[in-house]
GROMACS .gro file of C-alpha atoms in nm:
model
  431
    1MET     CA    1  11.187  13.218  10.130
    2GLU     CA    2  11.282  13.621  10.002
    3GLU     CA    3  11.102  13.687   9.667
    4LYS     CA    4  11.448  13.739   9.535
    5LEU     CA    5  11.566  13.451   9.635
    6LYS     CA    6  11.267  13.268   9.441
    7GLN     CA    7  11.283  13.453   9.093
    8PHE     CA    8  11.661  13.328   9.089
    9ILE     CA    9  11.528  12.986   9.202
   10GLN     CA   10  11.256  13.008   8.914
   11GLU     CA   11  11.488  13.189   8.627
   12HIS     CA   12  11.803  12.942   8.681
   13ARG     CA   13  11.594  12.577   8.728
   14GLU     CA   14  11.690  12.457   8.432
   15ASP     CA   15  12.042  12.510   8.431
   16ASP     CA   16  12.349  12.305   8.450
   17VAL     CA   17  12.373  12.267   8.840
   18ARG     CA   18  12.769  12.219   8.865
   19GLN     CA   19  12.783  12.494   8.627
   20LEU     CA   20  12.629  12.775   8.776
   21ALA     CA   21  12.770  12.646   9.133
   22LEU     CA   22  13.144  12.775   8.941
   23GLN     CA   23  12.949  13.095   8.782
   24ALA     CA   24  12.856  13.200   9.256
   25GLY     CA   25  13.089  13.510   9.230
   26ARG     CA   26  12.865  13.721   8.938
   27TYR     CA   27  12.563  13.675   9.192
   28PRO     CA   28  12.711  13.822   9.562
   29ASP     CA   29  12.283  13.830   9.613
   30ILE     CA   30  12.180  13.549   9.623
   31ASP     CA   31  12.179  13.280   9.909
   32MET     CA   32  12.387  13.036   9.656
   33PRO     CA   33  12.407  12.711   9.912
   34THR     CA   34  12.025  12.794   9.946
   35ALA     CA   35  11.947  12.778   9.524
   36LEU     CA   36  12.193  12.521   9.431
   37THR     CA   37  12.008  12.276   9.663
   38GLN     CA   38  11.645  12.415   9.516
   39ILE     CA   39  11.739  12.362   9.191
   40ALA     CA   40  11.884  12.039   9.219
   41GLY     CA   41  11.545  11.936   9.390
   42TRP     CA   42  11.327  12.098   9.099
   43GLN     CA   43  11.569  11.891   8.876
   44SER     CA   44  11.543  11.532   8.998
   45ILE     CA   45  11.185  11.520   9.088
   46ARG     CA   46  11.033  11.711   8.783
   47HIS     CA   47  10.943  11.411   8.632
   48LYS     CA   48  10.938  11.156   8.943
   49VAL     CA   49  10.692  11.402   9.086
   50PRO     CA   50  10.490  11.637   8.854
   51SER     CA   51  10.271  11.753   9.034
   52TRP     CA   52  10.492  11.914   9.330
   53ALA     CA   53  10.734  12.028   9.032
   54ALA     CA   54  10.367  12.200   8.941
   55CYS     CA   55  10.378  12.394   9.267
   56ASP     CA   56  10.622  12.666   9.300
   57ASP     CA   57  10.603  12.711   9.644
   58ILE     CA   58  10.776  12.344   9.761
   59ILE     CA   59  11.013  12.341   9.915
   60TYR     CA   60  11.328  12.074   9.856
   61PRO     CA   61  11.568  11.945  10.093
   62THR     CA   62  11.928  11.727  10.028
   63HIS     CA   63  12.064  11.470   9.816
   64LEU     CA   64  11.929  11.159   9.946
   65PRO     CA   65  11.569  11.225  10.056
   66LEU     CA   66  11.447  11.280   9.738
   67GLU     CA   67  11.644  11.056   9.621
   68GLN     CA   68  11.451  10.740   9.849
   69CYS     CA   69  11.050  10.932   9.819
   70SER     CA   70  10.836  10.725   9.537
   71SER     CA   71  10.730  10.845   9.231
   72GLU     CA   72  10.372  10.992   9.256
   73VAL     CA   73  10.264  10.712   9.042
   74THR     CA   74  10.338  10.523   9.313
   75ALA     CA   75  10.135  10.716   9.553
   76ILE     CA   76   9.848  10.667   9.363
   77TYR     CA   77   9.864  10.343   9.311
   78LYS     CA   78   9.905  10.356   9.755
   79TYR     CA   79   9.651  10.545   9.713
   80GLY     CA   80   9.409  10.348   9.528
   81ILE     CA   81   9.459  10.038   9.781
   82VAL     CA   82   9.381  10.250  10.102
   83SER     CA   83   9.074  10.357   9.902
   84LYS     CA   84   8.940  10.064   9.834
   85LEU     CA   85   8.984   9.859  10.181
   86GLY     CA   86   8.894   9.931  10.565
   87GLU     CA   87   8.796  10.268  10.716
   88HIS     CA   88   8.878  10.615  10.646
   89VAL     CA   89   8.914  10.822  10.910
   90SER     CA   90   9.287  10.802  11.063
   91PHE     CA   91   9.576  10.728  10.900
   92ALA     CA   92   9.966  10.760  11.008
   93ASP     CA   93  10.248  10.760  10.826
   94LEU     CA   94  10.520  10.621  11.004
   95THR     CA   95  10.832  10.708  10.844
   96GLY     CA   96  10.705  10.996  10.705
   97GLY     CA   97  10.999  11.125  10.476
   98LEU     CA   98  10.983  11.406  10.180
   99GLY     CA   99  10.660  11.304  10.218
  100ILE     CA  100  10.526  11.180   9.899
  101ASP     CA  101  10.368  10.886  10.006
  102CYS     CA  102  10.239  11.079  10.292
  103TRP     CA  103  10.079  11.371  10.114
  104PHE     CA  104   9.861  11.179   9.811
  105MET     CA  105   9.798  10.824  10.030
  106SER     CA  106   9.658  11.094  10.323
  107HIS     CA  107   9.344  11.214  10.093
  108ALA     CA  108   9.183  10.887  10.198
  109PHE     CA  109   9.103  10.936  10.486
  110GLN     CA  110   8.967  11.242  10.775
  111HIS     CA  111   9.298  11.327  10.955
  112THR     CA  112   9.687  11.242  10.804
  113THR     CA  113   9.932  11.195  11.133
  114TYR     CA  114  10.311  11.246  10.947
  115ILE     CA  115  10.579  11.090  11.174
  116GLU     CA  116  10.987  11.163  11.046
  117ARG     CA  117  11.246  11.173  11.310
  118GLN     CA  118  11.467  11.404  11.096
  119GLU     CA  119  11.383  11.754  11.226
  120GLU     CA  120  11.449  11.908  10.935
  121LEU     CA  121  11.202  11.720  10.665
  122VAL     CA  122  10.944  11.726  10.893
  123ASN     CA  123  10.949  12.162  10.863
  124ILE     CA  124  10.936  12.068  10.474
  125ALA     CA  125  10.686  11.816  10.505
  126ARG     CA  126  10.499  12.099  10.702
  127ARG     CA  127  10.559  12.410  10.436
  128ASN     CA  128  10.503  12.192  10.147
  129PHE     CA  129  10.174  12.029  10.263
  130HIS     CA  130  10.028  12.360  10.308
  131ALA     CA  131  10.134  12.477   9.964
  132LEU     CA  132  10.028  12.198   9.786
  133GLN     CA  133   9.695  12.215  10.000
  134ALA     CA  134   9.717  12.703   9.935
  135LYS     CA  135   9.720  12.507   9.561
  136THR     CA  136   9.434  12.338   9.328
  137PHE     CA  137   9.552  12.156   9.064
  138PRO     CA  138   9.472  11.828   8.948
  139LEU     CA  139   9.565  11.606   9.175
  140PHE     CA  140   9.648  11.320   8.960
  141GLY     CA  141   9.741  11.451   8.686
  142ASP     CA  142   9.598  11.541   8.363
  143ASN     CA  143   9.556  11.190   8.176
  144PRO     CA  144   9.336  10.989   8.488
  145SER     CA  145   9.274  10.654   8.231
  146TRP     CA  146   9.544  10.452   8.468
  147HIS     CA  147   9.480  10.590   8.822
  148ARG     CA  148   9.105  10.443   8.707
  149SER     CA  149   9.217  10.088   8.633
  150CYS     CA  150   9.379  10.132   9.023
  151ARG     CA  151   9.259   9.931   9.278
  152GLY     CA  152   9.080  10.251   9.377
  153GLU     CA  153   8.874  10.283   9.050
  154ASN     CA  154   8.558  10.421   9.245
  155HIS     CA  155   8.729  10.678   9.442
  156LEU     CA  156   8.928  10.823   9.166
  157GLY     CA  157   8.657  10.990   9.021
  158LYS     CA  158   8.546  10.960   8.663
  159GLU     CA  159   8.763  11.255   8.516
  160LYS     CA  160   8.952  11.516   8.702
  161ARG     CA  161   8.988  11.533   9.111
  162HIS     CA  162   9.170  11.848   9.260
  163ASN     CA  163   9.291  11.957   9.568
  164THR     CA  164   8.942  12.032   9.727
  165ILE     CA  165   8.945  11.818  10.007
  166GLU     CA  166   9.019  11.919  10.357
  167THR     CA  167   9.227  11.630  10.542
  168GLY     CA  168   9.420  11.727  10.878
  169PHE     CA  169   9.750  11.684  10.968
  170ASP     CA  170   9.943  11.667  11.299
  171TYR     CA  171  10.354  11.686  11.211
  172VAL     CA  172  10.551  11.475  11.481
  173HIS     CA  173  10.870  11.505  11.564
  174ASN     CA  174  10.993  11.177  11.637
  175ASP     CA  175  11.117  10.820  11.610
  176SER     CA  176  10.756  10.614  11.521
  177ILE     CA  177  10.921  10.319  11.776
  178THR     CA  178  10.899  10.582  12.011
  179TRP     CA  179  10.585  10.744  11.892
  180LEU     CA  180  10.401  10.332  11.864
  181THR     CA  181  10.519  10.279  12.190
  182GLU     CA  182  10.358  10.602  12.360
  183ASN     CA  183  10.072  10.632  12.146
  184GLN     CA  184   9.758  10.440  12.260
  185GLU     CA  185   9.545  10.624  12.017
  186HIS     CA  186   9.393  10.352  11.706
  187PHE     CA  187   9.451  10.416  11.360
  188ASN     CA  188   9.285  10.294  11.061
  189TRP     CA  189   9.625  10.318  10.858
  190PHE     CA  190   9.952  10.324  10.886
  191PHE     CA  191  10.251  10.324  10.646
  192ILE     CA  192  10.603  10.225  10.704
  193ASP     CA  193  10.891  10.243  10.479
  194PRO     CA  194  11.207  10.129  10.638
  195ALA     CA  195  11.521  10.291  10.572
  196ARG     CA  196  11.773  10.098  10.356
  197ARG     CA  197  12.074  10.173  10.447
  198ASP     CA  198  12.329  10.083  10.672
  199SER     CA  199  12.551  10.293  10.905
  200HIS     CA  200  12.796  10.339  10.599
  201GLY     CA  201  12.518  10.403  10.372
  202GLY     CA  202  12.510  10.103  10.184
  203LYS     CA  203  12.179   9.951  10.039
  204THR     CA  204  12.025   9.696  10.262
  205VAL     CA  205  11.749   9.426  10.123
  206ALA     CA  206  11.621   9.204  10.416
  207ILE     CA  207  11.385   9.289  10.664
  208SER     CA  208  11.598   9.217  10.905
  209ASP     CA  209  11.873   9.450  10.802
  210CYS     CA  210  11.633   9.746  10.788
  211GLU     CA  211  11.522  10.073  11.012
  212PRO     CA  212  11.314   9.978  11.184
  213ASP     CA  213  11.301   9.593  11.162
  214VAL     CA  214  10.931   9.533  11.102
  215ALA     CA  215  10.889   9.222  11.184
  216LYS     CA  216  11.017   9.278  11.543
  217LEU     CA  217  10.681   9.563  11.524
  218GLU     CA  218  10.483   9.414  11.357
  219GLU     CA  219  10.260   9.275  11.656
  220MET     CA  220  10.257   9.607  11.816
  221LEU     CA  221  10.129   9.806  11.414
  222VAL     CA  222   9.840   9.547  11.384
  223GLU     CA  223   9.720   9.570  11.717
  224LYS     CA  224   9.752   9.942  11.701
  225ALA     CA  225   9.580   9.992  11.348
  226GLY     CA  226   9.377   9.796  11.155
  227ARG     CA  227   9.559   9.725  10.851
  228VAL     CA  228   9.913   9.831  10.763
  229MET     CA  229  10.092   9.911  10.496
  230VAL     CA  230  10.513   9.812  10.419
  231LYS     CA  231  10.778   9.933  10.183
  232LEU     CA  232  11.011   9.699  10.104
  233SER     CA  233  11.291   9.633   9.834
  234PRO     CA  234  11.237   9.543   9.530
  235MET     CA  235  11.513   9.307   9.490
  236LEU     CA  236  11.395   9.151   9.836
  237ASP     CA  237  11.271   8.802   9.775
  238LEU     CA  238  10.876   8.756   9.789
  239ASP     CA  239  10.858   8.441   9.931
  240LEU     CA  240  11.110   8.539  10.196
  241ALA     CA  241  10.955   8.878  10.299
  242LEU     CA  242  10.597   8.630  10.303
  243GLY     CA  243  10.753   8.427  10.516
  244ARG     CA  244  10.937   8.607  10.778
  245LEU     CA  245  10.551   8.864  10.833
  246ARG     CA  246  10.266   8.641  11.021
  247HIS     CA  247   9.962   8.874  10.910
  248VAL     CA  248  10.044   8.955  10.553
  249GLU     CA  249   9.657   8.966  10.373
  250GLU     CA  250   9.775   9.040  10.057
  251ALA     CA  251  10.092   9.195   9.918
  252HIS     CA  252  10.166   9.376   9.601
  253ILE     CA  253  10.457   9.369   9.332
  254ILE     CA  254  10.378   9.710   9.169
  255SER     CA  255  10.674   9.812   8.813
  256VAL     CA  256  10.649  10.106   8.664
  257ASP     CA  257  10.714  10.094   8.259
  258ASN     CA  258  10.843   9.722   8.308
  259GLU     CA  259  11.121   9.783   8.639
  260CYS     CA  260  11.046   9.707   8.949
  261LYS     CA  261  10.962   9.985   9.189
  262GLU     CA  262  10.841   9.879   9.503
  263LEU     CA  263  10.710   9.577   9.735
  264LEU     CA  264  10.409   9.664   9.911
  265LEU     CA  265  10.267   9.384  10.180
  266ILE     CA  266   9.951   9.496  10.398
  267LEU     CA  267   9.926   9.348  10.743
  268SER     CA  268   9.650   9.278  10.934
  269LYS     CA  269   9.557   9.143  11.250
  270GLU     CA  270   9.321   8.833  11.146
  271ALA     CA  271   9.512   8.797  10.796
  272MET     CA  272   9.576   8.467  10.732
  273THR     CA  273   9.996   8.292  10.817
  274ASP     CA  274   9.887   8.072  10.502
  275THR     CA  275  10.189   8.232  10.260
  276LYS     CA  276  10.027   8.001  10.021
  277GLN     CA  277   9.686   8.139  10.012
  278THR     CA  278   9.818   8.550  10.048
  279LEU     CA  279   9.635   8.692   9.711
  280ILE     CA  280   9.944   8.869   9.526
  281HIS     CA  281   9.923   9.087   9.290
  282CYS     CA  282  10.151   9.199   9.018
  283ILE     CA  283  10.095   9.545   8.869
  284ASN     CA  284  10.264   9.715   8.565
  285ILE     CA  285  10.200  10.064   8.542
  286LYS     CA  286  10.258  10.230   8.232
  287LYS     CA  287  10.182  10.526   8.024
  288ASP     CA  288   9.826  10.449   7.879
  289GLY     CA  289   9.756  10.179   8.160
  290VAL     CA  290   9.788   9.902   8.409
  291GLN     CA  291   9.851   9.557   8.309
  292SER     CA  292   9.751   9.350   8.675
  293PHE     CA  293   9.720   8.973   8.733
  294ALA     CA  294   9.647   8.870   9.041
  295PHE     CA  295   9.721   8.520   9.198
  296ASN     CA  296   9.847   8.302   9.574
  297LYS     CA  297  10.088   8.049   9.559
  298ALA     CA  298   9.841   7.789   9.627
  299GLU     CA  299   9.693   7.772   9.260
  300GLU     CA  300  10.027   7.851   9.138
  301GLN     CA  301  10.099   7.535   9.245
  302LEU     CA  302   9.806   7.340   9.102
  303THR     CA  303   9.815   7.390   8.780
  304ALA     CA  304   9.988   7.172   8.596
  305TYR     CA  305  10.251   7.282   8.337
  306ALA     CA  306  10.114   7.316   7.914
  307PHE     CA  307  10.429   7.283   7.685
  308ALA     CA  308  10.370   7.459   7.321
  309ASN     CA  309  10.479   7.168   7.118
  310GLU     CA  310  10.507   7.422   6.855
  311ILE     CA  311  10.632   7.821   6.851
  312GLY     CA  312  10.286   7.960   6.765
  313ARG     CA  313  10.182   8.304   6.576
  314TYR     CA  314  10.232   8.472   6.869
  315LEU     CA  315  10.515   8.524   7.127
  316TYR     CA  316  10.469   8.599   7.514
  317GLU     CA  317  10.731   8.820   7.730
  318PRO     CA  318  10.575   8.883   8.100
  319ASN     CA  319  10.638   9.172   8.298
  320ALA     CA  320  10.863   9.240   8.571
  321SER     CA  321  10.618   9.207   8.850
  322ILE     CA  322  10.493   8.839   8.748
  323LEU     CA  323  10.857   8.745   8.657
  324LYS     CA  324  10.926   8.844   9.051
  325ALA     CA  325  10.561   8.679   9.145
  326GLY     CA  326  10.649   8.331   8.990
  327ALA     CA  327  10.308   8.343   8.864
  328TYR     CA  328  10.454   8.136   8.557
  329ARG     CA  329  10.157   7.844   8.576
  330CYS     CA  330   9.886   8.004   8.601
  331LEU     CA  331   9.980   8.361   8.365
  332ALA     CA  332   9.914   8.072   8.108
  333ARG     CA  333   9.609   7.925   8.239
  334HIS     CA  334   9.434   8.227   8.314
  335TYR     CA  335   9.591   8.358   7.931
  336GLY     CA  336   9.507   8.033   7.706
  337VAL     CA  337   9.910   8.019   7.581
  338GLN     CA  338  10.135   7.761   7.638
  339LYS     CA  339  10.500   7.795   7.826
  340LEU     CA  340  10.743   7.707   7.620
  341HIS     CA  341  11.023   7.509   7.901
  342ALA     CA  342  10.895   7.505   8.317
  343ASN     CA  343  11.266   7.734   8.316
  344SER     CA  344  11.180   7.969   8.015
  345HIS     CA  345  10.943   8.227   8.124
  346LEU     CA  346  10.833   8.308   7.757
  347TYR     CA  347  10.499   8.203   7.596
  348THR     CA  348  10.363   8.140   7.277
  349SER     CA  349   9.980   8.100   7.117
  350ASP     CA  350   9.909   8.126   6.769
  351GLN     CA  351   9.550   8.345   6.889
  352MET     CA  352   9.653   8.676   6.987
  353ASN     CA  353   9.568   8.767   7.341
  354ARG     CA  354   9.597   9.112   7.384
  355ASP     CA  355   9.530   9.147   7.697
  356PHE     CA  356   9.890   8.966   7.881
  357PRO     CA  357  10.023   9.145   8.059
  358GLY     CA  358  10.359   9.218   7.883
  359ARG     CA  359  10.503   9.214   7.551
  360ILE     CA  360  10.349   9.104   7.321
  361PHE     CA  361  10.556   8.971   6.948
  362ALA     CA  362  10.445   8.821   6.631
  363VAL     CA  363  10.645   8.523   6.503
  364GLN     CA  364  10.904   8.512   6.186
  365GLY     CA  365  11.025   8.259   6.268
  366ALA     CA  366  11.237   7.987   6.455
  367SER     CA  367  11.561   7.789   6.416
  368GLY     CA  368  11.794   7.554   6.554
  369PHE     CA  369  12.193   7.642   6.632
  370GLY     CA  370  12.307   7.492   6.379
  371LYS     CA  371  12.597   7.706   6.193
  372LYS     CA  372  12.457   7.621   5.849
  373GLU     CA  373  12.073   7.674   5.964
  374LEU     CA  374  12.166   8.017   6.118
  375LYS     CA  375  12.332   8.125   5.855
  376ALA     CA  376  12.002   8.062   5.668
  377PHE     CA  377  11.771   8.215   5.954
  378LEU     CA  378  12.001   8.574   5.991
  379ALA     CA  379  12.049   8.564   5.653
  380ASP     CA  380  11.873   8.929   5.634
  381CYS     CA  381  11.949   9.032   5.922
  382THR     CA  382  12.231   9.310   6.038
  383LYS     CA  383  12.132   9.400   6.401
  384ALA     CA  384  11.825   9.304   6.628
  385ASN     CA  385  11.748   9.311   6.988
  386ILE     CA  386  11.832   8.974   7.228
  387THR     CA  387  11.709   8.789   7.488
  388VAL     CA  388  11.836   8.566   7.645
  389ARG     CA  389  11.566   8.340   7.875
  390ASN     CA  390  11.717   7.995   8.023
  391PHE     CA  391  12.004   7.930   7.798
  392PRO     CA  392  12.371   7.906   7.864
  393ALA     CA  393  12.505   8.222   7.672
  394SER     CA  394  12.501   8.595   7.759
  395VAL     CA  395  12.376   8.893   7.587
  396ALA     CA  396  12.677   8.995   7.495
  397GLU     CA  397  12.847   8.583   7.427
  398LEU     CA  398  12.542   8.573   7.147
  399ARG     CA  399  12.562   8.916   6.953
  400LYS     CA  400  12.937   8.835   6.927
  401ARG     CA  401  12.857   8.494   6.766
  402LEU     CA  402  12.578   8.568   6.576
  403HIS     CA  403  12.775   8.925   6.397
  404LEU     CA  404  12.475   9.116   6.536
  405GLN     CA  405  12.465   9.505   6.606
  406GLU     CA  406  12.224   9.671   6.866
  407GLY     CA  407  11.910   9.788   6.797
  408GLY     CA  408  11.648   9.807   6.406
  409ASP     CA  409  11.325   9.638   6.462
  410THR     CA  410  11.406   9.208   6.484
  411TYR     CA  411  11.376   9.094   6.831
  412LEU     CA  412  11.585   8.761   6.888
  413PHE     CA  413  11.489   8.527   7.183
  414ALA     CA  414  11.772   8.245   7.268
  415THR     CA  415  11.582   8.021   7.480
  416THR     CA  416  11.497   7.664   7.539
  417ARG     CA  417  11.197   7.432   7.403
  418HIS     CA  418  11.051   7.150   7.585
  419PRO     CA  419  11.172   6.922   7.667
  420GLU     CA  420  11.575   7.088   7.588
  421GLU     CA  421  11.538   7.166   7.273
  422LYS     CA  422  11.791   7.520   7.275
  423MET     CA  423  11.654   7.751   6.948
  424LEU     CA  424  11.657   8.149   6.835
  425VAL     CA  425  11.295   8.325   6.745
  426LYS     CA  426  11.271   8.569   6.591
  427CYS     CA  427  11.001   8.764   6.608
  428GLY     CA  428  10.862   9.158   6.569
  429LYS     CA  429  10.659   9.339   6.794
  430VAL     CA  430  10.324   9.396   6.791
  431LYS     CA  431  10.181   9.784   6.824
   0.00000   0.00000   0.00000
């Protein structure tokens, strides 16, 4: 990229792209389409992948690969997985894309093969990886505290880890299925992120609707690599995913700030086919650390419900990964809390457990839904944050019925307590 264009991009990367496009006539010497693509790319990735945004020589493609790429925090979590398991000589990313996952995971291996069927993305990845290797910066950010909570803790080091590792790269412009069929080399790890869009651009979820179909490739994948990491839609039902693939060693449900982002399945040839024994990691990555909980379906089924007779001093709401995984009974046993109802997914206790993987609230009171009882219960409340759990009304309906504005420091949970008691629990958030 010529220096004049590069300087223009640097000077205008905070600008509104649409307004800048309308002013193109003011800059006749600038390749405006290229400039706008680079500015829009930097703006879309500045928070998602900050270490890449900090490198001035990164080249950005058009919008779709940027939308589909992983965030830096989820890519680092994947690095933690591959660092902990198996050998660390050879790694191949079968669906390279923009290369975020490939770049971070490559630091666990001596040699990495990046495979992508779009030639433009192959060229961009080659340029970007070279630029990143030439630049010294904190590879894992300025605050590695949560990284040490990941499964690759021992590989991340005690403090900052700088990009000084000499990792060899091969860049392959090819379809992953063709490459797999033709290549006879054995790898320690494969990574595959099937395209989750149909021929019309619509989003897909099911494994069989993604391209390539990992279920059809599974036997070839586990024959040619020690382990395979498969990235799937967070909308995919975990039980369906476990039932569709035969060689799942473990599953990881990753949330970021309590929003479910990715479902990862780790495959290996020797993995058990009994999905009830598959270890499931529920991960919620927060700014100040990682909430993690691991279980399997057999443990969940063998654990009896422990229902609360009364609402205790504290109320607990599990994070999004735990709710998606269905870790309800064993969660209560592990953290010493009691469940309100089989279908409510709220917990309570008199002694606070600060390690609970979710939000913790201090209970201020509870009420039934009698008109007079509710009026007295909410006499000093004009606005509140309302959550519905196993309750026959929506948040909007309750807000209208209770005449409450949104917001404030009060949290109301409309729920059902065992056996079938409808109730409203008022809380304040525990800091």
